[in-house]
Tab-separated table of C-alpha atoms in Angstrom:
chain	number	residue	atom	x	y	z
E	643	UNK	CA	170.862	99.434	88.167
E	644	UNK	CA	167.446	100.046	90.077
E	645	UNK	CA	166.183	100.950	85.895
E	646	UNK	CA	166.042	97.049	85.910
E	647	UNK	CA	163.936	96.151	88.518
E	648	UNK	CA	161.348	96.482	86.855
E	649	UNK	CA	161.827	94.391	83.477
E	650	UNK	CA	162.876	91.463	85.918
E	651	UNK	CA	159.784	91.950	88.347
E	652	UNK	CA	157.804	92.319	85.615
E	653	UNK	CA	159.117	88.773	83.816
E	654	UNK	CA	159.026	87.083	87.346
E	655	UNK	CA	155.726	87.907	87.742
E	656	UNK	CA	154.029	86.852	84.370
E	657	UNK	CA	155.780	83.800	84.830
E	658	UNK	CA	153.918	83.342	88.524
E	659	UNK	CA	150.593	84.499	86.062
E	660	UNK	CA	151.448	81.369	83.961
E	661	UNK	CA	151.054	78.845	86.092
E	662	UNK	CA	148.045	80.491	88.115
E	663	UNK	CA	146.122	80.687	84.706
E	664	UNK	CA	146.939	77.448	83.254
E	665	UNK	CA	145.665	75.738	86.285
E	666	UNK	CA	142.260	77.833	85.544
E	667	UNK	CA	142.708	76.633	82.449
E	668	UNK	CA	142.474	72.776	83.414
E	669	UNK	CA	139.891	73.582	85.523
E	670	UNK	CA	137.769	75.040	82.446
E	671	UNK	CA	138.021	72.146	80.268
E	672	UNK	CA	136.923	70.334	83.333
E	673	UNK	CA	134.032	71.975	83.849
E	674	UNK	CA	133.189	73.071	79.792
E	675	UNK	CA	132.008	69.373	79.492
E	676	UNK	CA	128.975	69.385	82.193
E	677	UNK	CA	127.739	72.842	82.448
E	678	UNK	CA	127.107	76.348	80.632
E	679	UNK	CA	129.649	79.057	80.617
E	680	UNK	CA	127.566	81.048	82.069
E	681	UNK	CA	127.082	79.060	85.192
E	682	UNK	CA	130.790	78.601	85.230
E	683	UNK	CA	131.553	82.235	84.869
E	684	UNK	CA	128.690	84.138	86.651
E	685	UNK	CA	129.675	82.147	89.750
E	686	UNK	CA	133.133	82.409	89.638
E	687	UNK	CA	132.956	86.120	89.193
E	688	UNK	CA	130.837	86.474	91.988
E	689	UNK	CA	133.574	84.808	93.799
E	690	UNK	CA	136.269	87.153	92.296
E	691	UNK	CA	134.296	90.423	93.282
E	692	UNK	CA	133.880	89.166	96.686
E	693	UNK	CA	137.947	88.699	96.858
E	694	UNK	CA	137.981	91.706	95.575
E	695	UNK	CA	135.729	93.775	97.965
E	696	UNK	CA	137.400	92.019	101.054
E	697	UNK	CA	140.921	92.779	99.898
E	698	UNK	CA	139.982	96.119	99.398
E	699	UNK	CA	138.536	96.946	102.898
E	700	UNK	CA	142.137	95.779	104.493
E	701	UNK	CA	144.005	98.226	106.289
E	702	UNK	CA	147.525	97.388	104.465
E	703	UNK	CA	149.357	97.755	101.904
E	704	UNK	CA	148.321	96.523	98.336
E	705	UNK	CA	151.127	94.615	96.258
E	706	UNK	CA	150.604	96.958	92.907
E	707	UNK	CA	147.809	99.077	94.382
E	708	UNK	CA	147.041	102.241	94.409
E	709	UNK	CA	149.675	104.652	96.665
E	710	UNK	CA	147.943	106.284	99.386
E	711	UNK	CA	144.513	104.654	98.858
E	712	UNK	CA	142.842	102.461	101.264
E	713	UNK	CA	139.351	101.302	101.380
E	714	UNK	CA	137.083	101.275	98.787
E	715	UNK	CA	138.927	103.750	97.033
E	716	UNK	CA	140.927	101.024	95.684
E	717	UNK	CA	137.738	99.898	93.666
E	718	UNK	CA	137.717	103.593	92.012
E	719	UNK	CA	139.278	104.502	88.200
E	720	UNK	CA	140.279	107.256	86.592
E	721	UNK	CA	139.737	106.015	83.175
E	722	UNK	CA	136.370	104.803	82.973
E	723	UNK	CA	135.884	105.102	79.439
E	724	UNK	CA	139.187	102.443	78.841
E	725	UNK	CA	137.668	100.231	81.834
E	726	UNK	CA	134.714	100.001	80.099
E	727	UNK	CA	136.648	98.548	76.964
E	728	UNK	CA	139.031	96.655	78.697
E	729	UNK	CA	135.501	94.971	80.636
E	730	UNK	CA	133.730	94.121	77.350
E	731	UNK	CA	136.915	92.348	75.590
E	732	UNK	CA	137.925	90.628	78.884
E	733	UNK	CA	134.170	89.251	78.374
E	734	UNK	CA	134.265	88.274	75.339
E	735	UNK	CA	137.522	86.305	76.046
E	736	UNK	CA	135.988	84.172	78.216
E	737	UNK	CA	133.040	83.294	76.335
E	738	UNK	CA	135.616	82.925	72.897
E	739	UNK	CA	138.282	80.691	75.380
E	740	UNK	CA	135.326	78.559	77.129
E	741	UNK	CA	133.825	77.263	73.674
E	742	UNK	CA	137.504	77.223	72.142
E	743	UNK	CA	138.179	74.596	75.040
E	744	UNK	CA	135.410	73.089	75.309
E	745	UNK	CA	135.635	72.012	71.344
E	746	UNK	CA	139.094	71.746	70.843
E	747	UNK	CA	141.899	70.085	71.802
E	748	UNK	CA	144.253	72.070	74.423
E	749	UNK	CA	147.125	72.110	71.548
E	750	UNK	CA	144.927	73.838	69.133
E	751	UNK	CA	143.763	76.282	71.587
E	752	UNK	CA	147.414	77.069	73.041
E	753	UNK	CA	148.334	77.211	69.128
E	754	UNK	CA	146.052	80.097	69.029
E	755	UNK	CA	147.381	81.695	72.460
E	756	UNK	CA	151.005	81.478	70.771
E	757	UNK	CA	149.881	84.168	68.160
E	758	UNK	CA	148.866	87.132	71.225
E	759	UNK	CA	152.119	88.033	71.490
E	760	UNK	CA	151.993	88.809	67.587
E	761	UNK	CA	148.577	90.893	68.152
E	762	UNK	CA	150.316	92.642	70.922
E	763	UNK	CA	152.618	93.897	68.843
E	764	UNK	CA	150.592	95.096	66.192
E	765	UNK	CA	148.506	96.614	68.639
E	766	UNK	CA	151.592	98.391	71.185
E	767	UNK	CA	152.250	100.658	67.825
E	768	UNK	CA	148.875	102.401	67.614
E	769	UNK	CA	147.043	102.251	70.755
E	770	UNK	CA	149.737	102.706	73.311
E	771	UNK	CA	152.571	104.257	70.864
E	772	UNK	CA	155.274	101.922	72.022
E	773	UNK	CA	157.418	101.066	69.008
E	774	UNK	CA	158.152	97.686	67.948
E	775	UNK	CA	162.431	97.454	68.007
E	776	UNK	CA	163.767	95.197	65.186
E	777	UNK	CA	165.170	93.000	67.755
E	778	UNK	CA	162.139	92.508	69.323
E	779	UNK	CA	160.340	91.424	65.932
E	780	UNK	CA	163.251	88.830	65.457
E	781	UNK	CA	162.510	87.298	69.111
E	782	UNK	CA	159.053	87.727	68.548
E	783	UNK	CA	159.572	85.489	65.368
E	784	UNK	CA	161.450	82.891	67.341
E	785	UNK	CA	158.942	82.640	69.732
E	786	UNK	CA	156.213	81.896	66.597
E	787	UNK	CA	158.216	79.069	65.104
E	788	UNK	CA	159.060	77.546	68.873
E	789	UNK	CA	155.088	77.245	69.156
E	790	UNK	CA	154.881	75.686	65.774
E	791	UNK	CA	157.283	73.275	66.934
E	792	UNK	CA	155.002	72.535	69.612
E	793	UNK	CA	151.988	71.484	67.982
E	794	UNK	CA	153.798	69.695	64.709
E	795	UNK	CA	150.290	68.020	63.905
E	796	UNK	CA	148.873	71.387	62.988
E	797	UNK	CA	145.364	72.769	62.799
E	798	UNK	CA	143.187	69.232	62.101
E	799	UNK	CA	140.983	71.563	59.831
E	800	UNK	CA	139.074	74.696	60.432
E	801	UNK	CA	136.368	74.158	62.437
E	802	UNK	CA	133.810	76.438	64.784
E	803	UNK	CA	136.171	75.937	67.501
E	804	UNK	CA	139.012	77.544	66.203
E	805	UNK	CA	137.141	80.853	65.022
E	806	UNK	CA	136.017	81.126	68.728
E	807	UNK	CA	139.582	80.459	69.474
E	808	UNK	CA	140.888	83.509	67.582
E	809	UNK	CA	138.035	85.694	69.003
E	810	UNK	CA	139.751	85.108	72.701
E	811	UNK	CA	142.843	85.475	71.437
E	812	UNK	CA	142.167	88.724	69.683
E	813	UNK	CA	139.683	90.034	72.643
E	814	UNK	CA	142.324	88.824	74.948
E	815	UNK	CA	145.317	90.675	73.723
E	816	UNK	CA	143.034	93.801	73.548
E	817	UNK	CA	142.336	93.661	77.258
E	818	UNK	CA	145.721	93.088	77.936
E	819	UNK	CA	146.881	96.199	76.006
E	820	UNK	CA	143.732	98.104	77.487
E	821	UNK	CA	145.027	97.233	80.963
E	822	UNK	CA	148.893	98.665	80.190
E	823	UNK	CA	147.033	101.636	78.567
E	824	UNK	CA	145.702	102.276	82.217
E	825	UNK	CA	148.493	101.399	83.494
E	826	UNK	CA	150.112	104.383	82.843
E	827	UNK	CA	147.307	106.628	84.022
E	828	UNK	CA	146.754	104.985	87.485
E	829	UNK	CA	148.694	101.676	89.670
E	830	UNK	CA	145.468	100.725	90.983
E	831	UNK	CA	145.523	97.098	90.349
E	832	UNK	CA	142.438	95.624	92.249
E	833	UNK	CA	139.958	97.785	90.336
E	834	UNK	CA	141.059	96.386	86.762
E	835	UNK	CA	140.560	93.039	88.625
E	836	UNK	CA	136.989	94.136	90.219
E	837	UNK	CA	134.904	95.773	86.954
E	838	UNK	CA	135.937	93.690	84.220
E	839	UNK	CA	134.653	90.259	86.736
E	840	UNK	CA	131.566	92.926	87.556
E	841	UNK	CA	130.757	93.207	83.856
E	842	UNK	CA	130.957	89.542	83.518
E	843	UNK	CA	129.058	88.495	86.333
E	844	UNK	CA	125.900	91.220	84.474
E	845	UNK	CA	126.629	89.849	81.235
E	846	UNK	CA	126.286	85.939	82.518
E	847	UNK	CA	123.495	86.461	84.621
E	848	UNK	CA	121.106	87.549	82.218
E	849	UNK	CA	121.971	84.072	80.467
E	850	UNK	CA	122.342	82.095	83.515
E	851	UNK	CA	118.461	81.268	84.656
E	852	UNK	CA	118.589	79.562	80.774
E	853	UNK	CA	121.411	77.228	81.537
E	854	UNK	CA	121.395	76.604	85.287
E	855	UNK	CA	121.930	73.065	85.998
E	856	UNK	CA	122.169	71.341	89.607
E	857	UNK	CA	125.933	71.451	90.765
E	858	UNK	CA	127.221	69.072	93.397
E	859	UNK	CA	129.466	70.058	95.829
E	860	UNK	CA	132.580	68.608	94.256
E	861	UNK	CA	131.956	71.003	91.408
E	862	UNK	CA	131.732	73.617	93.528
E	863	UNK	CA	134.679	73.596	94.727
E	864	UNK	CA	136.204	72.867	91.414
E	865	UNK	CA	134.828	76.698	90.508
E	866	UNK	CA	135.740	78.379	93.868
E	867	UNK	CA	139.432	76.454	93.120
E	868	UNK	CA	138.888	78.393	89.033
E	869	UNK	CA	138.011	81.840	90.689
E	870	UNK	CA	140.643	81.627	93.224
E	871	UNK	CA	143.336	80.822	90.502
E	872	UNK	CA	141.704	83.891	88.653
E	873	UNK	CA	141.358	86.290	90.951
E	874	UNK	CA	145.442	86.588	92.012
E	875	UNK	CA	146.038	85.708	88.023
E	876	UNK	CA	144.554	89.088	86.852
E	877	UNK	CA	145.749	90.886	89.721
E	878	UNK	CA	149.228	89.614	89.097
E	879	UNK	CA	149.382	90.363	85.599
E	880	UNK	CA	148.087	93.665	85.859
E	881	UNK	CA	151.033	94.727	88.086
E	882	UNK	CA	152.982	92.904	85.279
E	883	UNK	CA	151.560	94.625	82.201
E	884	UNK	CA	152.331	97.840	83.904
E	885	UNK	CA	156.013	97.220	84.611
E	886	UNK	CA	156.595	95.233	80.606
E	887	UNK	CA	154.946	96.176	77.123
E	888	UNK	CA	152.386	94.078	76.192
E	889	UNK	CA	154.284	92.430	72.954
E	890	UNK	CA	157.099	91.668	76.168
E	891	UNK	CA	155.205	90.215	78.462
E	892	UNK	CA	152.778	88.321	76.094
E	893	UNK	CA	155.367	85.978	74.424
E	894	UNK	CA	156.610	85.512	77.954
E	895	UNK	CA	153.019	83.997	78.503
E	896	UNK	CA	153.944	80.826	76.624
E	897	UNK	CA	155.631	79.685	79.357
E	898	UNK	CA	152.215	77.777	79.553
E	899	UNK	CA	153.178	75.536	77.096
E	900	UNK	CA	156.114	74.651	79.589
E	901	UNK	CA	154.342	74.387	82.060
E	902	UNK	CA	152.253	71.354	80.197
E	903	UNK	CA	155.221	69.672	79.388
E	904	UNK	CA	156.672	69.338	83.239
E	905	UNK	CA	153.304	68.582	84.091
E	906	UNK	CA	152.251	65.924	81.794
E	907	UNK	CA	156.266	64.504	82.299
E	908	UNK	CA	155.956	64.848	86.068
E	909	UNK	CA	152.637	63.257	86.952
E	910	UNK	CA	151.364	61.253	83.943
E	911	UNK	CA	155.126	59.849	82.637
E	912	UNK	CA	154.807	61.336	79.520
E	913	UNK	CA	157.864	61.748	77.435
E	914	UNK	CA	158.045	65.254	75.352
E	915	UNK	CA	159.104	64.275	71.777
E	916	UNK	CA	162.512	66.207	70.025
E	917	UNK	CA	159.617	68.640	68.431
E	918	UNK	CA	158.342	69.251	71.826
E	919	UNK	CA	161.434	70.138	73.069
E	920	UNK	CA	163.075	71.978	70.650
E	921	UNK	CA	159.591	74.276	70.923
E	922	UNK	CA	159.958	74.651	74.565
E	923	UNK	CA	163.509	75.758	74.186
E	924	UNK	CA	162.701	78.486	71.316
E	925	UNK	CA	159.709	79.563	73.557
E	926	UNK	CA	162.151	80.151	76.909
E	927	UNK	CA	164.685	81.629	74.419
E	928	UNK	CA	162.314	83.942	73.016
E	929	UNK	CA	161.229	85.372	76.067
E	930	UNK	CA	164.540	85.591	77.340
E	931	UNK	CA	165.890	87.504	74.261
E	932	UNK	CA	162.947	89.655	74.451
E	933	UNK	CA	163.626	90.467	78.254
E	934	UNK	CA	166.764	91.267	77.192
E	935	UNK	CA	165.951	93.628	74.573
E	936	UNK	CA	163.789	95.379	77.065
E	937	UNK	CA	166.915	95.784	79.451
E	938	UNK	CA	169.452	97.347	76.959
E	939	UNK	CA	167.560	100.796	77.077
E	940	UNK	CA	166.672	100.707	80.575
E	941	UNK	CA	170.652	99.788	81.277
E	942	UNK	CA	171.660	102.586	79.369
E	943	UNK	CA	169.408	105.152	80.940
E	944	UNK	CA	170.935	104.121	84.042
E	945	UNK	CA	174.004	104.895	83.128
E	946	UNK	CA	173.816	108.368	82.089
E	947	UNK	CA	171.901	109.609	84.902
């Protein structure tokens, strides 16, 4: 049974991811509305590297690091080249997800997030040669109509917005499948969190003396709250994307969508709608199904060792 473990870490963890990044999420459409992306994301990676750099220069154990390496050797890769490609799409999913919130509503952004796992999958086959089962296309298709049923208004009409919406959604999905590509190769977790915030805090400073406005201190800490979020949020789902293909663990990312619903019922009184609900049910039963597609061949490799 120890075959699994790591399906069920895996799920456990993206679903921890979830919440940490839909918090940073809030935070960004907080912030979109008063300042720059580059002032929001040069500083906030400059917080991330710094987490980074300290956690690596502890003595202990790593959750998902690299075994046998301490120091600054957790900062090191053996695949540059995929780093480097993983770094540049990771950047350009922040710049395509800042104006995609910042000009949209959250539901037509989210709508957009409810096609990665879809990408994923198209993208497991070639690049990291993990086939696509048929029941995993069937879950995968329950998952698509359960965030339709979320967002039964639709798209209110194309608009720049939503292009830079599919952008992050494409460039995001790529990152994530660049980061279970290097998955396999190494399990050094903190450097896929410290190079692609490294190439982002380059990339935004060269923009930021052009934007920089005055910040008070309130909004301060609302970006060392966004980089804090961020920081365990990539280093939690790169443990995760190495223990579940990226077409698993991406529809298991929805679980955003969730998470607005029991927040907005919770603290503001709002009552989800049938369509709402019958979404969030498809979405849990999607990844569930999906989870459980992953386990059959695991469970049956256990059992004939």
């Amino acid at each position: 049974m120890s075959g699994l473990r790591p399906a069920v870490m895996g799920a456990v963890l993206v679903a921890l991811y979830t919440l940490m990044i839909s918090a940073a999420d809030g935070i960004t459409k907080h912030i979109s509305g008063s300042f720059a992306a580059p002032q929001l994301f040069c500083l906030s990676a400059g917080i991330v590297l710094a987490l980074a750099y300290g956690v690596s220069r502890t003595p202990f154990g790593l959750p998902g690091g690299a075994d046998g390496v301490t120091g600054a050797g957790r900062l090191t890769t053996r695949c540059p080249r995929a780093m480097a490609v993983r770094s540049l799409l990771t950047v350009l999913a922040c710049v395509g997800f800042f104006q995609a919130f910042r000009l949209l509503p959250f539901a037509d952004v989210f709508l957009f997030i409810g096609l990665m796992p879809v990408i994923a999958a198209l993208l497991s086959g070639p690049v990291l040669d993990e086939p696509i089962r048929p029941q995993a296309w069937a879950a995968l298709g329950l998952g698509t109509l359960g965030v339709i049923c979320l967002m039964p208004g639709g798209l209110s009409g194309l608009q720049p917005g939503h292009f830079w919406a599919l952008l992050a959604a494409l460039t995001g999905t790529g990152s994530m499948v660049a980061s279970r590509y290097i998955g396999r190769v190494e399990t050094n977790a903190l450097a896929q969190v410290f190079y692609p915030n490294l190439a982002i805090l380059v990339v935004m400073g060269v923009a930021l003396p052009f934007v920089w406005q005055p910040m008070a201190l309130a909004d301060l800490g609302w970006i060392a709250a966004y980089a804090t979020f961020l920081f365990f949020a990539r280093w939690v789902v790169v443990v995760a994307l190495r223990l579940l293909p990226a077409y698993v663990a991406t529809p298991l990312m929805n679980l955003q969508f969730v998470w607005m619903v029991a927040i907005g019922f919770v603290a503001f009184g709002e009552v989800p709608g049938s369509g709402t609900m019958i979404g969030v049910a498809l979405v849990i039963a999607s990844g569930l199904w999906l989870i459980a597609d992953e386990l059959v061949p695991r469970r049956r490799e256990s059992l004939a060792v």
